Short mmCIF file of C-alpha atoms and ligand atoms in Angstrom, two decimals:
data_model
loop_
_atom_site.label_atom_id
_atom_site.label_comp_id
_atom_site.label_asym_id
_atom_site.label_seq_id
_atom_site.Cartn_x
_atom_site.Cartn_y
_atom_site.Cartn_z
CA MET D 1 30.81 30.74 -15.79
CA ILE D 2 29.17 28.71 -13.13
CA LEU D 3 26.40 26.32 -13.96
CA ILE D 4 23.73 26.09 -11.43
CA CYS D 5 21.66 22.81 -12.03
CA GLY D 6 18.32 23.25 -10.46
CA GLY D 7 18.85 27.20 -10.40
CA ALA D 8 15.08 27.80 -10.87
CA GLY D 9 14.39 26.16 -7.47
CA TYR D 10 14.37 27.57 -3.91
CA ILE D 11 17.98 27.25 -2.91
CA GLY D 12 19.35 27.32 -6.47
CA SER D 13 17.77 30.77 -7.17
CA HIS D 14 19.26 32.15 -4.06
CA MET D 15 22.51 30.77 -5.22
CA ALA D 16 22.34 32.44 -8.56
CA GLN D 17 21.65 35.80 -6.72
CA TRP D 18 24.54 35.33 -4.50
CA LEU D 19 26.97 34.53 -7.24
CA HIS D 20 25.70 37.39 -9.41
CA ALA D 21 26.09 39.80 -6.54
CA ARG D 22 29.67 38.83 -6.35
CA GLY D 23 30.40 39.42 -10.03
CA GLN D 24 30.10 35.80 -11.11
CA GLN D 25 28.47 34.83 -14.44
CA VAL D 26 26.04 32.07 -14.00
CA ALA D 27 23.81 29.89 -16.18
CA VAL D 28 20.78 27.86 -14.91
CA LEU D 29 19.93 24.34 -16.08
CA ASP D 30 16.49 23.32 -14.95
CA ASN D 31 13.67 21.13 -16.29
CA LEU D 32 11.06 23.35 -14.58
CA ALA D 33 9.36 20.35 -13.11
CA THR D 34 9.30 21.95 -9.72
CA GLY D 35 11.34 25.12 -10.42
CA HIS D 36 9.94 28.47 -11.77
CA ARG D 37 10.95 30.27 -14.80
CA GLY D 38 10.24 33.58 -12.79
CA ALA D 39 13.03 32.62 -10.23
CA VAL D 40 15.68 32.74 -12.92
CA LYS D 41 16.82 36.35 -12.87
CA TRP D 42 20.58 36.22 -12.87
CA GLY D 43 21.57 34.38 -15.94
CA GLU D 44 20.52 32.30 -18.91
CA LEU D 45 17.89 29.62 -18.38
CA ILE D 46 18.74 26.39 -20.22
CA GLU D 47 15.82 24.09 -20.14
CA ALA D 48 17.17 20.46 -20.00
CA ASP D 49 16.55 17.37 -17.97
CA LEU D 50 19.49 15.44 -16.38
CA ARG D 51 17.85 12.14 -17.60
CA ASP D 52 18.53 13.38 -21.08
CA PRO D 53 22.41 12.66 -21.75
CA ALA D 54 22.26 13.91 -25.26
CA ALA D 55 20.77 17.32 -24.18
CA LEU D 56 23.49 17.58 -21.46
CA SER D 57 26.15 16.92 -24.07
CA ARG D 58 24.90 19.62 -26.26
CA VAL D 59 24.85 22.05 -23.22
CA PHE D 60 28.36 21.37 -22.17
CA ALA D 61 29.63 21.39 -25.82
CA SER D 62 28.18 24.89 -26.44
CA ARG D 63 29.50 26.67 -23.31
CA ARG D 64 32.52 26.68 -21.06
CA PHE D 65 31.76 26.08 -17.49
CA ASP D 66 34.39 26.53 -14.66
CA ALA D 67 32.37 24.59 -12.15
CA VAL D 68 28.83 23.13 -11.58
CA ILE D 69 26.71 23.55 -8.40
CA HIS D 70 24.13 20.75 -8.48
CA PHE D 71 20.70 21.24 -6.93
CA CYS D 72 18.62 19.28 -9.30
CA ALA D 73 16.70 16.51 -7.53
CA SER D 74 13.35 15.23 -6.48
CA SER D 75 13.20 15.97 -2.77
CA LEU D 76 9.89 14.84 -1.11
CA VAL D 77 10.58 12.03 1.49
CA GLY D 78 7.04 10.57 1.33
CA GLU D 79 7.01 10.71 -2.44
CA SER D 80 10.43 8.91 -2.50
CA VAL D 81 8.96 6.14 -0.40
CA ALA D 82 5.96 5.69 -2.84
CA GLN D 83 8.01 6.15 -6.02
CA PRO D 84 11.68 5.01 -5.38
CA TYR D 85 12.29 4.31 -9.07
CA ALA D 86 11.56 7.86 -9.95
CA TYR D 87 13.86 9.01 -7.17
CA TYR D 88 16.91 6.70 -8.08
CA GLY D 89 16.36 7.69 -11.75
CA ASN D 90 16.27 11.41 -11.36
CA ASN D 91 18.68 11.85 -8.36
CA VAL D 92 21.21 9.11 -9.13
CA ALA D 93 20.89 8.20 -12.75
CA GLY D 94 20.47 11.94 -13.66
CA THR D 95 23.54 12.82 -11.54
CA LEU D 96 25.66 10.21 -13.22
CA ASN D 97 24.77 11.67 -16.70
CA LEU D 98 25.73 15.11 -15.38
CA LEU D 99 29.02 13.79 -13.97
CA GLU D 100 29.78 12.05 -17.39
CA ALA D 101 29.10 15.35 -19.20
CA MET D 102 31.46 17.14 -16.86
CA ARG D 103 34.07 14.56 -17.47
CA GLU D 104 33.81 14.57 -21.11
CA HIS D 105 34.14 18.37 -21.27
CA GLY D 106 36.86 18.73 -18.55
CA VAL D 107 34.75 20.42 -15.88
CA GLU D 108 36.54 19.47 -12.57
CA ARG D 109 34.79 21.13 -9.72
CA LEU D 110 31.26 20.14 -8.41
CA VAL D 111 29.37 21.38 -5.29
CA PHE D 112 26.58 18.95 -4.55
CA SER D 113 23.34 19.53 -2.70
CA SER D 114 23.14 16.80 0.00
CA THR D 115 21.01 16.59 3.06
CA ALA D 116 20.78 15.76 6.70
CA ALA D 117 18.62 12.73 5.49
CA VAL D 118 21.75 10.87 4.91
CA PHE D 119 22.14 10.32 8.57
CA GLY D 120 18.77 8.49 9.19
CA ASN D 121 17.90 8.51 12.90
CA PRO D 122 20.43 10.53 14.87
CA GLU D 123 22.59 8.86 17.50
CA SER D 124 23.96 12.13 19.11
CA ALA D 125 22.50 15.55 20.13
CA LEU D 126 24.69 17.27 17.60
CA ILE D 127 25.38 15.66 14.32
CA ASP D 128 28.79 16.08 12.86
CA GLU D 129 30.49 14.52 9.88
CA SER D 130 31.64 11.44 11.73
CA HIS D 131 28.02 10.32 12.52
CA PRO D 132 27.06 7.15 10.82
CA THR D 133 25.25 7.55 7.52
CA MET D 134 22.16 5.28 7.55
CA PRO D 135 19.33 6.91 5.52
CA ILE D 136 15.84 5.64 6.36
CA ASN D 137 14.14 6.61 3.13
CA PRO D 138 14.94 6.40 -0.64
CA TYR D 139 15.35 10.26 -0.82
CA GLY D 140 18.25 10.12 1.71
CA ALA D 141 19.55 7.02 0.06
CA THR D 142 19.88 8.68 -3.36
CA LYS D 143 21.85 11.54 -1.94
CA LEU D 144 24.22 9.23 0.03
CA MET D 145 24.65 7.16 -3.27
CA VAL D 146 25.74 10.21 -5.09
CA GLU D 147 28.24 11.12 -2.24
CA ARG D 148 29.75 7.66 -2.69
CA ILE D 149 29.94 8.14 -6.57
CA LEU D 150 31.69 11.42 -5.91
CA ALA D 151 34.32 9.76 -3.70
CA ASP D 152 34.89 7.21 -6.44
CA ALA D 153 34.95 9.85 -9.18
CA ALA D 154 37.67 11.77 -7.12
CA HIS D 155 39.85 8.67 -7.03
CA ALA D 156 39.30 7.59 -10.78
CA TYR D 157 38.92 10.78 -12.58
CA GLY D 158 40.32 13.40 -10.18
CA LEU D 159 36.80 15.13 -9.92
CA ARG D 160 36.88 17.72 -7.04
CA SER D 161 33.63 17.90 -5.03
CA VAL D 162 32.05 19.13 -1.92
CA ALA D 163 28.76 17.63 -0.69
CA LEU D 164 26.93 20.02 1.66
CA ARG D 165 24.44 18.37 3.85
CA TYR D 166 21.74 20.88 4.76
CA PHE D 167 19.64 20.66 7.77
CA ASN D 168 16.40 22.79 7.35
CA ALA D 169 16.68 25.34 4.76
CA ALA D 170 14.53 28.39 5.56
CA GLY D 171 13.96 32.03 4.87
CA ALA D 172 13.94 34.11 1.65
CA LEU D 173 15.36 37.26 -0.03
CA PRO D 174 12.09 39.30 -0.54
CA GLN D 175 14.12 42.27 -1.65
CA HIS D 176 15.29 40.22 -4.59
CA GLY D 177 11.89 38.64 -5.15
CA ILE D 178 12.85 35.11 -4.28
CA GLY D 179 11.70 32.65 -1.75
CA GLU D 180 10.28 29.24 -1.01
CA ALA D 181 7.69 28.42 -3.68
CA HIS D 182 6.96 24.66 -3.72
CA LEU D 183 3.60 23.99 -5.38
CA CYS D 184 3.27 20.98 -3.35
CA GLU D 185 4.36 22.34 0.10
CA THR D 186 5.35 19.97 2.91
CA HIS D 187 7.65 22.18 4.88
CA LEU D 188 6.91 23.58 8.33
CA ILE D 189 7.78 27.33 7.94
CA PRO D 190 5.88 27.90 4.60
CA ASN D 191 2.88 25.92 5.97
CA VAL D 192 2.85 28.08 9.17
CA LEU D 193 3.07 31.24 7.10
CA ARG D 194 0.25 30.08 4.79
CA ALA D 195 -1.95 29.48 7.90
CA ALA D 196 -0.95 33.00 9.17
CA LEU D 197 -2.20 34.39 5.81
CA GLY D 198 -5.47 32.64 6.28
CA SER D 199 -4.98 30.76 3.12
CA GLY D 200 -7.67 28.19 4.27
CA ALA D 201 -5.35 25.35 4.77
CA THR D 202 -5.29 24.20 8.50
CA LEU D 203 -1.79 23.89 9.86
CA LYS D 204 -1.31 20.52 11.40
CA VAL D 205 1.53 19.69 13.92
CA PHE D 206 2.54 16.18 13.25
CA GLY D 207 3.03 14.64 16.75
CA ASP D 208 3.43 16.16 20.33
CA ASP D 209 4.42 12.81 21.97
CA TYR D 210 8.25 12.96 21.01
CA ASP D 211 10.92 12.85 23.54
CA THR D 212 11.62 16.55 23.36
CA PRO D 213 11.15 19.39 25.82
CA ASP D 214 7.52 20.20 24.47
CA GLY D 215 6.87 16.92 22.74
CA THR D 216 7.08 18.38 19.20
CA CYS D 217 10.08 17.73 16.72
CA VAL D 218 13.24 19.79 16.97
CA ARG D 219 14.97 21.03 13.89
CA ASP D 220 17.89 23.34 13.01
CA TYR D 221 16.79 26.07 10.65
CA VAL D 222 19.52 27.68 8.48
CA HIS D 223 18.90 30.65 6.05
CA VAL D 224 19.18 30.08 2.34
CA GLU D 225 21.48 33.02 1.95
CA ASP D 226 23.84 31.35 4.45
CA LEU D 227 23.61 28.13 2.52
CA ALA D 228 24.55 30.14 -0.78
CA GLN D 229 27.50 31.57 1.03
CA ALA D 230 28.69 28.03 1.95
CA HIS D 231 28.39 26.90 -1.69
CA GLY D 232 30.46 30.03 -2.72
CA LEU D 233 33.20 29.04 -0.25
CA ALA D 234 33.21 25.53 -1.29
CA LEU D 235 33.88 26.58 -4.86
CA ASP D 236 36.89 28.55 -3.50
CA PHE D 237 37.98 25.56 -1.46
CA LEU D 238 37.86 23.33 -4.54
CA ALA D 239 40.07 25.69 -6.44
CA ARG D 240 42.85 24.75 -3.88
CA GLU D 241 41.96 21.23 -2.84
CA ALA D 242 41.49 18.01 -4.65
CA GLY D 243 39.30 15.11 -3.40
CA ALA D 244 35.69 14.57 -2.37
CA HIS D 245 34.58 16.29 0.82
CA ALA D 246 31.36 16.55 2.96
CA PHE D 247 30.25 19.35 5.28
CA ASN D 248 27.12 19.69 7.53
CA LEU D 249 25.33 22.98 7.34
CA GLY D 250 23.13 24.16 10.24
CA ASN D 251 23.00 26.82 12.99
CA GLY D 252 23.65 24.31 15.74
CA GLN D 253 20.50 25.32 17.44
CA GLY D 254 17.26 23.41 17.73
CA PHE D 255 13.73 24.72 17.66
CA SER D 256 10.61 22.71 18.22
CA VAL D 257 7.58 23.00 15.93
CA ARG D 258 5.75 24.85 18.70
CA GLU D 259 8.51 27.28 19.01
CA VAL D 260 8.50 27.95 15.26
CA ILE D 261 4.72 28.47 15.44
CA ALA D 262 5.02 30.77 18.41
CA THR D 263 7.89 32.76 16.71
CA ALA D 264 5.79 33.14 13.63
CA GLY D 265 3.00 34.50 15.64
CA GLU D 266 5.36 37.15 17.01
CA VAL D 267 6.77 37.98 13.63
CA THR D 268 3.32 38.27 11.92
CA GLY D 269 1.50 40.00 14.84
CA THR D 270 -1.27 37.33 15.32
CA PRO D 271 -1.06 33.95 16.86
CA VAL D 272 -1.07 31.18 14.15
CA PRO D 273 -3.84 28.66 14.48
CA PHE D 274 -3.00 24.98 14.31
CA GLU D 275 -4.34 21.61 15.24
CA MET D 276 -2.52 18.38 16.49
CA ALA D 277 -2.13 15.63 14.21
CA PRO D 278 -0.57 12.10 14.37
CA ARG D 279 3.14 11.65 13.80
CA ARG D 280 4.35 11.83 10.28
CA GLN D 281 6.23 8.78 9.14
CA GLY D 282 9.91 8.87 9.20
CA ASP D 283 10.32 12.03 11.28
CA PRO D 284 13.20 11.79 13.72
CA ALA D 285 12.60 13.67 17.07
CA ARG D 286 15.60 15.91 16.79
CA LEU D 287 18.11 16.94 14.00
CA VAL D 288 20.69 19.51 15.02
CA ALA D 289 23.98 20.06 13.07
CA SER D 290 27.44 20.57 14.15
CA SER D 291 28.91 22.81 11.55
CA ARG D 292 32.26 23.21 13.18
CA LYS D 293 33.97 21.64 10.15
CA ALA D 294 32.46 23.99 7.70
CA ARG D 295 33.33 26.91 9.98
CA GLU D 296 36.85 25.91 10.38
CA VAL D 297 37.65 24.48 7.00
CA LEU D 298 35.57 26.62 4.64
CA GLY D 299 35.55 29.67 6.86
CA TRP D 300 31.70 29.58 6.76
CA GLN D 301 30.09 32.25 8.88
CA PRO D 302 26.33 32.15 9.04
CA THR D 303 24.78 35.58 9.37
CA TRP D 304 21.20 34.53 10.15
CA THR D 305 21.74 32.94 13.57
CA THR D 306 18.38 33.50 15.38
CA LEU D 307 14.89 32.21 14.32
CA ALA D 308 12.76 35.35 14.26
CA PRO D 309 14.74 37.11 11.37
CA ILE D 310 14.78 34.00 9.31
CA ILE D 311 10.99 33.57 9.73
CA ASP D 312 10.46 37.37 9.11
CA SER D 313 12.30 37.15 5.81
CA ALA D 314 10.19 34.17 4.79
CA TRP D 315 7.01 35.99 6.01
CA ARG D 316 7.82 39.21 3.78
CA TRP D 317 8.23 36.90 0.89
CA HIS D 318 5.07 34.90 1.41
CA ARG D 319 2.99 38.06 2.02
CA ASP D 320 4.06 39.82 -1.13
CA GLN D 321 5.02 36.81 -3.32
CA PRO D 322 4.91 37.33 -7.14
CA ALA D 323 2.22 35.61 -9.31
CA TRP D 324 4.82 33.22 -10.80
CA SER D 325 5.24 31.44 -7.49
CA LEU D 326 1.53 30.57 -7.27
CA GLY D 327 -0.25 27.87 -9.01
CA PRO D 328 -2.33 24.70 -8.60
CA ALA D 329 -1.12 22.36 -5.96
CA HIS D 330 0.46 19.30 -7.39
CA CYS D 331 2.63 16.68 -5.89
CA GLY D 332 4.03 14.78 -8.79
CA ALA D 333 7.67 13.49 -9.08
CA GLY D 334 9.81 16.21 -10.23
N1 LIG F 401 5.78 19.65 10.43
C1 LIG F 401 4.37 19.94 10.83
N2 LIG F 401 3.48 20.34 10.03
C2 LIG F 401 3.75 20.71 8.76
C3 LIG F 401 5.01 20.43 8.19
C4 LIG F 401 6.02 19.95 8.95
O1 LIG F 401 4.25 19.62 12.12
O2 LIG F 401 2.85 21.08 8.04
C5 LIG F 401 6.89 19.18 11.09
C6 LIG F 401 7.54 17.88 10.83
O3 LIG F 401 6.87 16.79 11.25
C7 LIG F 401 8.95 17.95 11.29
C8 LIG F 401 9.18 19.52 11.30
O4 LIG F 401 7.92 20.11 11.24
O5 LIG F 401 8.97 17.59 12.57
C9 LIG F 401 9.97 20.03 10.09
O6 LIG F 401 9.41 19.54 8.94
P1 LIG F 401 9.86 19.91 7.39
O7 LIG F 401 9.08 19.20 6.53
O8 LIG F 401 9.80 21.37 7.31
O9 LIG F 401 11.44 19.50 7.29
P2 LIG F 401 12.22 18.21 7.52
O10 LIG F 401 12.91 18.20 8.94
O11 LIG F 401 11.16 17.01 7.43
O12 LIG F 401 13.19 18.13 6.45
#
């Protein structure tokens, strides 16, 4: 059985669906701070918090896990700047508790959800694994610290791990009733689609004076189903390889904020209204991945390689999303 920490969240729920579809048994551990009970459809939900070591001990003592996939984290950049203690506590100290429970109970494989934010301001057009890691906010710093802990744990305890640094996770699997449902939404594509639905919120474009072809920021959008595939391949990889490893995951193509809005207009059939706003603090102009290593070493083959189908899948989810995904907006630390 595979334990998915954070399996009630956006990427974690897609992971559970992906593993279940391939005959794997899964269990989901989540504190439901930002996840959704309704997104846990493919295995038992264990309500627990990583900051509670006694609870983790009980969870690991009562079940036998072959591996852990770890998505539990607070993940809002701005919030991490305002509340760094909450971020280090949840993302770093919480992960240490999880690693300790794994060690106590002899669970030796971990796939860790990392982020392009470990790189900070990019120094090259395509970011590969040799790019310097210099996070510019506490969120990125917490993820890099965990990567460092995983390297030390490989050496000291023989923990096998893969850290997957996602660029911009996007899309949904509407046929399975799962998608991106953050109550406090800061991401571009959901905000564009909310504006397309006429939700009342005005879409703001944060800056058009960047050094990019149309002045707006360029990002590399990768479908959650392709991210789930990479985690599955990472589990297989760790069955044969020891050590701590890291891979960048993206499509290798950049799209500007304006291009995303224009494509969403084509997908939804009406132009999406927006207004220009000042730059958002901490946004690099361009973040695009080189995923060559993941393709060569893990055998990763993304299937969602163009923007319109990715946005279309997200659109079909947003248009028809279930009641559980909706709720009052709140932006508390998860
Ligand atoms: N963005 C925007 N309006 C929004 C949300 C995001 O203009 O309502 C921009 C943001 O400034 C960035 C890009 O869209 O340049 C992608 O932002 P997102 O938060 O989706 O992902 P990030 O790259 O920050 O992880």
